[in-house]
Every structure is written in structure tokens, then in C-alpha cells.
CSV table of C-alpha atoms in Angstrom, one decimal:
chain,number,residue,atom,x,y,z
E,1,MET,CA,0.0,0.0,0.0
E,2,ALA,CA,1.3,3.4,-1.0
E,3,TYR,CA,0.1,6.4,1.0
E,4,MET,CA,-0.2,9.6,-0.9
E,5,SER,CA,-1.8,13.0,-1.1
E,6,GLU,CA,-4.6,13.7,-3.5
E,7,GLU,CA,-2.2,16.0,-5.4
E,8,GLY,CA,0.4,13.2,-5.7
E,9,TYR,CA,-2.3,10.7,-6.8
E,10,ASN,CA,-3.7,13.1,-9.4
E,11,LYS,CA,-0.1,13.7,-10.8
E,12,LEU,CA,0.3,9.9,-11.2
E,13,VAL,CA,-3.1,9.5,-12.9
E,14,ALA,CA,-2.3,12.4,-15.3
E,15,GLU,CA,1.1,10.9,-16.1
E,16,LEU,CA,-0.5,7.5,-16.8
E,17,GLN,CA,-3.1,9.2,-19.1
E,18,TYR,CA,-0.3,11.0,-21.0
E,19,LEU,CA,1.7,7.9,-21.5
E,20,GLU,CA,-1.3,5.9,-22.7
E,21,ASN,CA,-2.9,8.5,-24.8
E,22,VAL,CA,0.1,10.5,-26.2
E,23,ARG,CA,3.3,8.5,-25.9
E,24,ARG,CA,1.9,5.1,-26.8
E,25,PRO,CA,0.4,6.3,-30.1
E,26,GLU,CA,3.6,8.2,-30.9
E,27,ILE,CA,5.7,5.0,-30.4
E,28,ILE,CA,3.2,2.9,-32.4
E,29,GLN,CA,3.6,5.4,-35.2
E,30,GLN,CA,7.4,5.3,-35.0
E,31,ILE,CA,7.3,1.5,-35.3
E,32,ALA,CA,5.0,1.7,-38.3
E,33,GLU,CA,7.3,4.2,-40.0
E,34,ALA,CA,10.3,2.1,-39.3
E,35,ARG,CA,8.6,-1.1,-40.5
E,36,ASP,CA,7.7,0.7,-43.8
E,37,LYS,CA,11.4,1.2,-44.5
E,38,GLY,CA,12.0,-2.4,-45.3
E,39,ASP,CA,14.2,-5.2,-43.8
E,40,LEU,CA,13.6,-5.3,-40.1
E,41,SER,CA,16.6,-7.4,-39.3
E,42,GLU,CA,19.0,-4.5,-39.9
E,43,ASN,CA,16.6,-1.6,-39.1
E,44,ALA,CA,18.0,0.3,-36.1
E,45,GLU,CA,15.0,2.7,-36.0
E,46,TYR,CA,12.7,-0.3,-35.7
E,47,ASP,CA,14.8,-1.8,-32.9
E,48,ALA,CA,14.9,1.5,-31.0
E,49,ALA,CA,11.2,2.1,-31.3
E,50,LYS,CA,10.4,-1.5,-30.1
E,51,GLU,CA,12.8,-1.0,-27.2
E,52,ALA,CA,11.1,2.4,-26.4
E,53,GLN,CA,7.7,0.6,-26.5
E,54,GLY,CA,8.9,-2.0,-24.1
E,55,MET,CA,10.1,0.6,-21.6
E,56,LEU,CA,6.9,2.6,-22.0
E,57,GLU,CA,4.7,-0.5,-21.4
E,58,GLY,CA,6.8,-1.3,-18.3
E,59,LYS,CA,6.3,2.3,-17.0
E,60,ILE,CA,2.6,2.1,-17.7
E,61,ALA,CA,2.3,-1.2,-15.8
E,62,GLN,CA,4.2,0.2,-12.8
E,63,LEU,CA,2.0,3.3,-12.6
E,64,LYS,CA,-1.1,1.2,-12.8
E,65,MET,CA,0.1,-0.9,-9.9
E,66,VAL,CA,1.0,2.1,-7.8
E,67,ILE,CA,-2.4,3.8,-8.5
E,68,ALA,CA,-4.3,0.6,-7.8
E,69,ASP,CA,-2.4,0.2,-4.5
E,70,ALA,CA,-2.7,3.9,-3.5
E,71,LYS,CA,-4.3,4.9,-0.2
E,72,LEU,CA,-5.2,8.6,-0.2
E,73,ILE,CA,-4.5,10.6,3.0
E,74,ASP,CA,-7.3,13.0,4.0
E,75,GLU,CA,-5.4,16.2,4.5
E,76,THR,CA,-8.2,17.7,6.5
E,77,LYS,CA,-7.8,15.1,9.2
E,78,ILE,CA,-4.0,15.6,9.8
E,79,ASP,CA,-3.1,16.4,13.4
E,80,THR,CA,-0.4,19.0,13.6
E,81,SER,CA,0.4,18.3,17.3
E,82,GLU,CA,3.1,15.9,16.1
E,83,VAL,CA,5.1,15.3,13.0
E,84,GLN,CA,3.2,13.0,10.6
E,85,ILE,CA,3.2,12.3,6.9
E,86,LEU,CA,2.0,15.4,4.9
E,87,THR,CA,3.0,17.8,7.7
E,88,LYS,CA,5.5,20.6,7.2
E,89,VAL,CA,8.1,20.8,10.0
E,90,LYS,CA,10.4,23.7,10.7
E,91,LEU,CA,13.6,22.6,12.3
E,92,ARG,CA,16.7,24.1,13.9
E,93,ASN,CA,20.0,22.2,13.7
E,94,THR,CA,21.3,22.5,17.3
E,95,LYS,CA,24.9,22.4,16.1
E,96,ASN,CA,25.0,25.3,13.7
E,97,ASN,CA,21.6,26.9,14.3
E,98,ALA,CA,20.6,26.5,10.7
E,99,VAL,CA,16.8,26.5,10.2
E,100,VAL,CA,15.2,24.3,7.6
E,101,THR,CA,11.7,23.4,6.7
E,102,TYR,CA,10.7,20.1,5.3
E,103,SER,CA,7.4,18.6,4.2
E,104,ILE,CA,7.2,14.9,5.0
E,105,VAL,CA,5.6,13.2,2.0
E,106,PRO,CA,5.1,9.7,0.5
E,107,GLU,CA,8.1,8.4,-1.4
E,108,SER,CA,6.4,8.9,-4.8
E,109,GLU,CA,6.1,12.7,-4.0
E,110,ALA,CA,9.6,13.4,-2.7
E,111,ASP,CA,11.4,16.4,-4.2
E,112,LEU,CA,14.2,17.8,-2.2
E,113,LYS,CA,14.4,21.0,-4.4
E,114,GLN,CA,10.9,21.8,-3.1
E,115,GLY,CA,11.7,20.8,0.5
E,116,LYS,CA,9.7,17.6,0.2
E,117,ILE,CA,11.4,14.6,1.8
E,118,SER,CA,10.2,11.0,1.7
E,119,CYS,CA,8.8,9.6,4.9
E,120,ASN,CA,11.3,6.7,4.4
E,121,THR,CA,14.4,8.9,4.8
E,122,PRO,CA,16.4,8.8,8.0
E,123,ILE,CA,15.5,12.4,8.8
E,124,ALA,CA,11.8,11.9,8.3
E,125,LYS,CA,11.8,8.6,10.3
E,126,GLY,CA,13.6,10.4,13.1
E,127,LEU,CA,11.0,13.2,13.2
E,128,LEU,CA,7.8,11.2,12.9
E,129,GLY,CA,5.8,11.4,16.1
E,130,LYS,CA,7.8,14.2,17.6
E,131,LYS,CA,6.2,17.4,19.0
E,132,VAL,CA,7.1,21.1,18.9
E,133,GLY,CA,10.0,21.8,21.3
E,134,GLU,CA,11.3,18.2,21.2
E,135,LYS,CA,14.6,17.2,19.9
E,136,ALA,CA,15.3,14.5,17.4
E,137,GLU,CA,18.8,12.8,17.2
E,138,ILE,CA,19.1,11.5,13.7
E,139,SER,CA,21.8,9.3,12.2
E,140,VAL,CA,22.8,10.3,8.7
E,141,PRO,CA,25.8,9.2,6.6
E,142,SER,CA,27.9,12.1,7.9
E,143,GLY,CA,27.2,11.3,11.6
E,144,LYS,CA,24.5,12.4,14.0
E,145,ILE,CA,22.4,15.5,13.7
E,146,ILE,CA,20.2,16.9,16.5
E,147,PHE,CA,17.2,18.9,15.3
E,148,GLU,CA,14.9,20.9,17.5
E,149,ILE,CA,11.3,21.0,16.2
E,150,LEU,CA,10.2,24.7,16.0
E,151,GLU,CA,6.9,24.4,14.2
E,152,ILE,CA,4.5,21.8,12.7
E,153,SER,CA,1.9,22.9,10.1
E,154,ILE,CA,0.1,21.6,7.0
């Protein structure tokens, strides 16, 4: 089961529709054009199109499985008294006083550039269940970091 927000779910559905309704017909057209060029045994365009088709069908199958297995999280019922999935948490690194804000999201929605970290990362795992004012000691590849939780919001 994959937990996700409605926004993340809608993005996956849109991507699936794009792949099925736009990319699949494009690749089918490429295969047809390559087939029209003659001998398939030495036709690199045909081989490349068939390979692209295989990769596309694999991606479509993967997206269908994720979507079928998705469990949407009702964002209106999120309790901000502690860090949970889909909460935004403002942290202070106790060593260097740097303040960062992360949104804890399902793995399929993680995007570090947007401050969205997967709930499966060491940082998120160390923060889950913590309340404002508490400290979380988190082991990361470079050692241990202690974060103080300053604020939790949606």
C-alpha cells in the first residue's frame, strides 16, 4: 500500500493518461514508419522504437500498480500536534543553528528541491511522532544531527 496525497495521486493519474494517450500512439507510429522502411533485421530505427515501446509499457504497468495500491490521505484530518506524513516541519540544527523546513511526503512525491522529503528517509523517520519543542537525534551518513522542532503545520 502506498500512502499519498490527493495531489500526488492526481499527478500519477495524469502521467498515466499522458503515457497511454500520447506517448503510446507516438511510439506505435514510429514502429509503423520504421517497418515501412524495409528489412527489419537491420533496421536500427525499428529496434529503437520497439525498445522504447517495451520501456513505456513497463512504466505504464508500474504506474497502474501504484495507482491501484494507493491509499489517499485525508489532509483535512491531519493532526499538527506531532510530525506526521504530509505535515510541514520547521527545524533548527542545534549544532549550527541553521533553520530548515521540510514537508514529510510519501516516497512517490519526494522532491528535495521543493523541500519535500520522503517519509522513508532517516531524517523523516527520526522526526515522525515528535512534537514542537522536542529534539530528534538523527543518524545520517555524515554522523548524527540533532534537530529541535520549532513548528509543525500543514
